[in-house]
GROMACS .gro file of C-alpha atoms in nm:
model
  321
    1MET     CA    1   3.154   0.110   1.839
    2THR     CA    2   3.196  -0.267   1.824
    3THR     CA    3   2.944  -0.541   1.756
    4ASP     CA    4   2.911  -0.862   1.958
    5PHE     CA    5   2.959  -1.168   1.741
    6SER     CA    6   2.990  -1.405   2.036
    7ARG     CA    7   2.726  -1.642   1.898
    8SER     CA    8   2.879  -1.878   1.645
    9TRP     CA    9   2.705  -2.090   1.386
   10GLU     CA   10   2.785  -2.444   1.273
   11HIS     CA   11   2.580  -2.453   0.952
   12ALA     CA   12   2.404  -2.160   0.785
   13VAL     CA   13   2.169  -2.178   0.489
   14VAL     CA   14   2.164  -1.859   0.280
   15THR     CA   15   1.885  -1.841   0.023
   16GLY     CA   16   1.973  -1.602  -0.255
   17GLY     CA   17   2.332  -1.666  -0.161
   18ALA     CA   18   2.469  -1.587  -0.508
   19GLY     CA   19   2.312  -1.242  -0.502
   20PHE     CA   20   2.481  -0.918  -0.406
   21VAL     CA   21   2.422  -0.915  -0.028
   22GLY     CA   22   2.379  -1.292  -0.005
   23SER     CA   23   2.724  -1.366  -0.145
   24HIS     CA   24   2.886  -1.128   0.102
   25LEU     CA   25   2.697  -1.305   0.382
   26CYS     CA   26   2.822  -1.643   0.261
   27THR     CA   27   3.180  -1.513   0.267
   28ALA     CA   28   3.148  -1.360   0.614
   29LEU     CA   29   2.998  -1.677   0.760
   30LEU     CA   30   3.269  -1.897   0.608
   31ASP     CA   31   3.533  -1.660   0.743
   32ALA     CA   32   3.374  -1.697   1.087
   33GLY     CA   33   3.408  -2.076   1.072
   34ALA     CA   34   3.055  -2.180   0.974
   35ALA     CA   35   2.965  -2.429   0.705
   36VAL     CA   36   2.745  -2.258   0.447
   37THR     CA   37   2.485  -2.390   0.206
   38CYS     CA   38   2.405  -2.136  -0.064
   39VAL     CA   39   2.067  -2.178  -0.235
   40ASP     CA   40   2.009  -1.983  -0.556
   41ASP     CA   41   1.826  -2.030  -0.886
   42PHE     CA   42   2.047  -1.769  -1.059
   43SER     CA   43   1.748  -1.573  -1.184
   44THR     CA   44   1.924  -1.261  -1.057
   45GLY     CA   45   2.223  -1.397  -0.863
   46ARG     CA   46   2.549  -1.449  -1.048
   47PRO     CA   47   2.781  -1.753  -1.048
   48GLU     CA   48   3.077  -1.510  -1.044
   49ASN     CA   49   2.975  -1.388  -0.699
   50ILE     CA   50   3.034  -1.727  -0.539
   51ALA     CA   51   3.300  -1.869  -0.771
   52PRO     CA   52   3.580  -1.802  -0.516
   53LEU     CA   53   3.382  -1.992  -0.251
   54LEU     CA   54   3.331  -2.316  -0.444
   55GLU     CA   55   3.670  -2.457  -0.342
   56ARG     CA   56   3.646  -2.351   0.021
   57PRO     CA   57   3.585  -2.625   0.281
   58GLY     CA   58   3.233  -2.619   0.419
   59PHE     CA   59   3.071  -2.444   0.122
   60THR     CA   60   2.788  -2.615  -0.066
   61LEU     CA   61   2.588  -2.480  -0.359
   62VAL     CA   62   2.230  -2.591  -0.417
   63GLN     CA   63   2.075  -2.459  -0.737
   64ALA     CA   64   1.702  -2.438  -0.666
   65ASN     CA   65   1.402  -2.209  -0.661
   66VAL     CA   66   1.307  -2.158  -0.295
   67ALA     CA   67   0.941  -2.119  -0.390
   68GLU     CA   68   0.943  -2.482  -0.505
   69GLY     CA   69   1.087  -2.621  -0.181
   70LEU     CA   70   1.411  -2.649   0.014
   71ARG     CA   71   1.593  -2.982   0.034
   72ILE     CA   72   1.892  -2.943   0.261
   73LYS     CA   73   2.077  -3.257   0.367
   74ARG     CA   74   2.239  -3.123   0.683
   75PRO     CA   75   2.017  -2.947   0.938
   76PRO     CA   76   2.117  -2.583   0.980
   77ASP     CA   77   2.126  -2.377   1.298
   78LEU     CA   78   2.083  -2.053   1.100
   79VAL     CA   79   1.861  -1.979   0.799
   80LEU     CA   80   1.902  -1.642   0.624
   81HIS     CA   81   1.625  -1.585   0.369
   82PHE     CA   82   1.761  -1.343   0.110
   83ALA     CA   83   1.616  -1.494  -0.206
   84SER     CA   84   1.430  -1.228  -0.404
   85PRO     CA   85   1.481  -0.999  -0.699
   86ALA     CA   86   1.571  -0.671  -0.527
   87SER     CA   87   1.638  -0.414  -0.798
   88PRO     CA   88   1.367  -0.232  -0.996
   89ALA     CA   89   1.495  -0.375  -1.323
   90ASP     CA   90   1.464  -0.727  -1.184
   91TYR     CA   91   1.134  -0.718  -0.999
   92LEU     CA   92   0.963  -0.535  -1.285
   93ARG     CA   93   1.093  -0.807  -1.520
   94LEU     CA   94   1.006  -1.091  -1.280
   95PRO     CA   95   0.691  -0.978  -1.095
   96LEU     CA   96   0.541  -1.319  -1.017
   97HIS     CA   97   0.879  -1.468  -0.932
   98THR     CA   98   0.931  -1.183  -0.687
   99MET     CA   99   0.599  -1.241  -0.515
  100GLU     CA  100   0.653  -1.617  -0.500
  101ALA     CA  101   0.997  -1.571  -0.340
  102GLY     CA  102   0.840  -1.347  -0.075
  103SER     CA  103   0.546  -1.577  -0.005
  104LEU     CA  104   0.608  -1.944  -0.088
  105GLY     CA  105   0.984  -1.898  -0.057
  106THR     CA  106   0.951  -1.738   0.285
  107ARG     CA  107   0.720  -2.015   0.403
  108ASN     CA  108   0.959  -2.287   0.284
  109ALA     CA  109   1.254  -2.117   0.453
  110LEU     CA  110   1.053  -2.079   0.774
  111GLU     CA  111   0.956  -2.446   0.767
  112LEU     CA  112   1.320  -2.544   0.724
  113ALA     CA  113   1.422  -2.329   1.021
  114HIS     CA  114   1.135  -2.455   1.238
  115SER     CA  115   1.201  -2.823   1.164
  116ALA     CA  116   1.572  -2.779   1.241
  117ARG     CA  117   1.507  -2.553   1.542
  118ALA     CA  118   1.729  -2.299   1.372
  119ARG     CA  119   1.744  -1.922   1.398
  120PHE     CA  120   1.564  -1.759   1.103
  121VAL     CA  121   1.644  -1.415   0.960
  122LEU     CA  122   1.419  -1.253   0.700
  123ALA     CA  123   1.572  -0.995   0.468
  124SER     CA  124   1.305  -0.728   0.453
  125THR     CA  125   1.354  -0.381   0.313
  126SER     CA  126   1.303  -0.012   0.365
  127GLU     CA  127   1.053  -0.040   0.080
  128VAL     CA  128   0.795  -0.155   0.336
  129TYR     CA  129   0.779   0.213   0.431
  130GLY     CA  130   0.683   0.306   0.073
  131ASP     CA  131   0.692   0.679   0.000
  132PRO     CA  132   0.716   0.773   0.367
  133GLN     CA  133   0.533   1.059   0.532
  134GLN     CA  134   0.772   1.030   0.827
  135ASN     CA  135   1.144   1.100   0.805
  136PRO     CA  136   1.357   0.938   0.932
  137GLN     CA  137   1.166   0.609   0.943
  138ASP     CA  138   1.165   0.404   1.262
  139GLU     CA  139   1.037   0.051   1.302
  140ARG     CA  140   0.703   0.163   1.448
  141TYR     CA  141   0.608   0.346   1.128
  142TRP     CA  142   0.353   0.151   0.920
  143GLY     CA  143   0.447   0.305   0.589
  144ASN     CA  144   0.274   0.458   0.288
  145VAL     CA  145   0.266   0.190   0.017
  146ASN     CA  146   0.068   0.170  -0.307
  147PRO     CA  147  -0.048  -0.194  -0.315
  148VAL     CA  148  -0.120  -0.193  -0.690
  149GLY     CA  149   0.158   0.032  -0.823
  150PRO     CA  150   0.454  -0.081  -1.034
  151ARG     CA  151   0.672  -0.128  -0.724
  152SER     CA  152   0.405  -0.322  -0.536
  153VAL     CA  153   0.526  -0.668  -0.635
  154TYR     CA  154   0.841  -0.610  -0.431
  155ASP     CA  155   0.697  -0.390  -0.155
  156GLU     CA  156   0.402  -0.615  -0.083
  157ALA     CA  157   0.603  -0.937  -0.113
  158LYS     CA  158   0.829  -0.809   0.164
  159ARG     CA  159   0.537  -0.684   0.375
  160PHE     CA  160   0.368  -1.024   0.340
  161GLY     CA  161   0.697  -1.194   0.429
  162GLU     CA  162   0.714  -0.991   0.749
  163ALA     CA  163   0.357  -1.085   0.839
  164LEU     CA  164   0.419  -1.452   0.764
  165THR     CA  165   0.740  -1.454   0.967
  166THR     CA  166   0.559  -1.294   1.262
  167ALA     CA  167   0.271  -1.542   1.239
  168HIS     CA  168   0.509  -1.838   1.221
  169ALA     CA  169   0.692  -1.721   1.531
  170GLU     CA  170   0.371  -1.668   1.726
  171THR     CA  171   0.202  -1.990   1.608
  172HIS     CA  172   0.494  -2.235   1.608
  173GLY     CA  173   0.749  -2.062   1.830
  174THR     CA  174   1.000  -2.036   1.546
  175ASP     CA  175   1.306  -1.832   1.642
  176THR     CA  176   1.274  -1.547   1.393
  177CYS     CA  177   1.422  -1.207   1.320
  178ILE     CA  178   1.326  -0.941   1.064
  179VAL     CA  179   1.593  -0.703   0.934
  180ARG     CA  180   1.485  -0.407   0.723
  181LEU     CA  181   1.774  -0.325   0.491
  182PHE     CA  182   1.814   0.025   0.356
  183ASN     CA  183   2.001   0.113   0.036
  184THR     CA  184   2.308  -0.111   0.037
  185TYR     CA  185   2.588  -0.077  -0.217
  186GLY     CA  186   2.934  -0.211  -0.287
  187PRO     CA  187   3.128  -0.464  -0.497
  188ARG     CA  188   2.933  -0.735  -0.685
  189MET     CA  189   2.644  -0.509  -0.781
  190ARG     CA  190   2.535  -0.533  -1.144
  191GLY     CA  191   2.585  -0.225  -1.354
  192HIS     CA  192   2.244  -0.247  -1.521
  193ASP     CA  193   2.032  -0.351  -1.224
  194GLY     CA  194   1.856  -0.015  -1.209
  195ARG     CA  195   1.981   0.102  -0.871
  196ALA     CA  196   2.142   0.442  -0.837
  197VAL     CA  197   2.497   0.359  -0.724
  198PRO     CA  198   2.584   0.094  -0.985
  199THR     CA  199   2.408   0.292  -1.256
  200PHE     CA  200   2.600   0.610  -1.175
  201VAL     CA  201   2.932   0.426  -1.140
  202ARG     CA  202   2.888   0.242  -1.471
  203GLN     CA  203   2.789   0.562  -1.651
  204ALA     CA  204   3.078   0.759  -1.500
  205LEU     CA  205   3.337   0.497  -1.593
  206ASP     CA  206   3.196   0.474  -1.946
  207GLY     CA  207   3.197   0.851  -1.985
  208GLU     CA  208   2.818   0.858  -2.030
  209PRO     CA  209   2.587   1.122  -1.882
  210LEU     CA  210   2.466   1.026  -1.534
  211THR     CA  211   2.088   0.993  -1.552
  212VAL     CA  212   1.928   1.157  -1.250
  213THR     CA  213   1.553   1.115  -1.219
  214GLY     CA  214   1.324   1.408  -1.153
  215ASP     CA  215   1.503   1.713  -1.014
  216GLY     CA  216   1.744   1.497  -0.812
  217ARG     CA  217   1.631   1.631  -0.477
  218GLN     CA  218   1.493   1.295  -0.361
  219THR     CA  219   1.714   1.137  -0.094
  220ARG     CA  220   1.855   0.795  -0.015
  221SER     CA  221   2.072   0.668   0.271
  222LEU     CA  222   2.360   0.453   0.151
  223CYS     CA  223   2.508   0.172   0.360
  224TYR     CA  224   2.825  -0.004   0.246
  225VAL     CA  225   2.774  -0.378   0.215
  226ASP     CA  226   3.033  -0.471   0.482
  227ASP     CA  227   2.840  -0.263   0.735
  228THR     CA  228   2.509  -0.416   0.627
  229VAL     CA  229   2.647  -0.769   0.669
  230ARG     CA  230   2.777  -0.685   1.017
  231GLY     CA  231   2.433  -0.557   1.112
  232ILE     CA  232   2.255  -0.866   0.979
  233LEU     CA  233   2.484  -1.103   1.167
  234ALA     CA  234   2.458  -0.893   1.481
  235ALA     CA  235   2.079  -0.921   1.468
  236ALA     CA  236   2.105  -1.295   1.409
  237ALA     CA  237   2.338  -1.339   1.705
  238HIS     CA  238   2.137  -1.117   1.938
  239GLY     CA  239   1.817  -1.320   1.937
  240MET     CA  240   1.590  -1.018   1.883
  241ARG     CA  241   1.273  -1.065   1.679
  242GLY     CA  242   1.270  -0.719   1.523
  243PRO     CA  243   1.195  -0.568   1.287
  244VAL     CA  244   1.516  -0.369   1.307
  245ASN     CA  245   1.646  -0.111   1.060
  246ILE     CA  246   1.991  -0.180   0.917
  247GLY     CA  247   2.109   0.121   0.722
  248ASN     CA  248   2.309   0.441   0.724
  249PRO     CA  249   2.128   0.748   0.861
  250ALA     CA  250   2.338   0.986   0.649
  251GLU     CA  251   2.100   1.114   0.378
  252ILE     CA  252   2.219   1.228   0.038
  253THR     CA  253   2.024   1.365  -0.259
  254MET     CA  254   2.048   1.179  -0.587
  255LEU     CA  255   2.195   1.488  -0.753
  256ASP     CA  256   2.468   1.515  -0.489
  257LEU     CA  257   2.536   1.143  -0.520
  258ALA     CA  258   2.577   1.171  -0.896
  259ARG     CA  259   2.817   1.463  -0.856
  260LEU     CA  260   3.017   1.273  -0.593
  261VAL     CA  261   3.050   0.964  -0.816
  262VAL     CA  262   3.171   1.182  -1.105
  263GLU     CA  263   3.431   1.342  -0.878
  264LEU     CA  264   3.557   1.017  -0.724
  265ALA     CA  265   3.571   0.841  -1.060
  266GLY     CA  266   3.758   1.132  -1.221
  267SER     CA  267   3.501   1.118  -1.496
  268PRO     CA  268   3.424   1.375  -1.767
  269SER     CA  269   3.055   1.280  -1.753
  270ASP     CA  270   2.788   1.540  -1.715
  271ILE     CA  271   2.442   1.497  -1.564
  272ARG     CA  272   2.118   1.446  -1.755
  273PHE     CA  273   1.777   1.466  -1.593
  274ILE     CA  274   1.514   1.208  -1.689
  275GLU     CA  275   1.158   1.132  -1.589
  276ARG     CA  276   1.110   1.015  -1.234
  277PRO     CA  277   0.959   0.666  -1.189
  278VAL     CA  278   0.606   0.620  -1.055
  279ASP     CA  279   0.589   0.592  -0.674
  280ASP     CA  280   0.959   0.675  -0.639
  281PRO     CA  281   1.007   0.766  -0.270
  282ALA     CA  282   1.089   1.130  -0.200
  283VAL     CA  283   1.294   1.047   0.109
  284ARG     CA  284   1.459   0.742   0.257
  285CYS     CA  285   1.646   0.754   0.588
  286PRO     CA  286   1.658   0.498   0.870
  287ASP     CA  287   1.626   0.569   1.238
  288ILE     CA  288   1.883   0.321   1.373
  289THR     CA  289   1.830   0.388   1.743
  290LEU     CA  290   1.715   0.030   1.799
  291ALA     CA  291   2.018  -0.120   1.622
  292ARG     CA  292   2.254   0.107   1.815
  293ASP     CA  293   2.094   0.037   2.153
  294LYS     CA  294   2.025  -0.337   2.120
  295LEU     CA  295   2.298  -0.455   1.884
  296GLY     CA  296   2.575  -0.206   1.944
  297TRP     CA  297   2.583  -0.160   1.568
  298GLU     CA  298   2.617   0.140   1.344
  299PRO     CA  299   2.779   0.198   1.004
  300GLN     CA  300   3.152   0.259   0.997
  301VAL     CA  301   3.228   0.315   0.627
  302ARG     CA  302   3.170   0.671   0.508
  303ALA     CA  303   3.012   0.727   0.167
  304GLU     CA  304   3.331   0.858   0.006
  305GLU     CA  305   3.532   0.553   0.113
  306GLY     CA  306   3.260   0.305   0.020
  307LEU     CA  307   3.214   0.464  -0.320
  308ARG     CA  308   3.590   0.461  -0.383
  309ARG     CA  309   3.596   0.085  -0.311
  310THR     CA  310   3.293   0.029  -0.532
  311ILE     CA  311   3.437   0.230  -0.820
  312ALA     CA  312   3.768   0.041  -0.790
  313TRP     CA  313   3.583  -0.292  -0.806
  314PHE     CA  314   3.387  -0.187  -1.115
  315ARG     CA  315   3.711  -0.076  -1.282
  316GLU     CA  316   3.881  -0.409  -1.216
  317ASP     CA  317   3.607  -0.672  -1.195
  318GLY     CA  318   3.278  -0.515  -1.295
  319THR     CA  319   3.121  -0.682  -1.596
  320ASP     CA  320   2.837  -0.579  -1.821
  321ASP     CA  321   2.514  -0.768  -1.760
   0.00000   0.00000   0.00000
């Protein structure tokens, strides 16, 4: 299945552009011929992620906190708002920063898009579904979220961002789109960011026990970052408002994922079970019918191949953080 990228962009602003997904977006847009302005305060993004882009024509770095305003010299025709701590380790460490990125940061990015008459894409998340009572989750499901739990700073920031984006579109006619990203993995993840894939890969390569929470039967659906980026840009080009799920509908248990990483890494590591975090979702799986039907998009990289690429990157380029 192919995706239509017929709509081209002259100048894209990517907030959070030095982060994991954001830096891959910056690269894809530059490769497609767009000028790119990356905005990042490096609270969780890494300079190493965008270092290869600094010498490329059309790339500009603006170091700034999006919650404090966006000052972009050249009007964009695309604004991708990806600025936010996204891993448990980060949003638990930076709770207020996370909520400000999802509220004030979203408003500032929306105002930039509206004033420039640009297309706006909000990076939302499968976390808006909370610990779902419906599986798989489609875009009509309202979710099951604890608004005062330890994960709430991230969950509710994204839910508020969706509401703000919808209100801005309806009130001001801003050209908006909401993409709900499911578990994305690949090169440029940080080994200590608290997410399962980089944690397991780091532990396997270091010969440490892989720490599986609970009994390991909880599921996630892993989407390789190249597929996620294709889905985001397809949604941007389409003109749909969304929300639209961008993820891989192939579920895997955390225990099976740990075993697969050990096998692919050729590691001697064993598995150790630890306490499961509060409000940790029991299941996570996207219904991608809308993305398939409207965008002609679906994931192409199977878990084994994506994990092999990720493990190879950690072996060669992965750094401790």
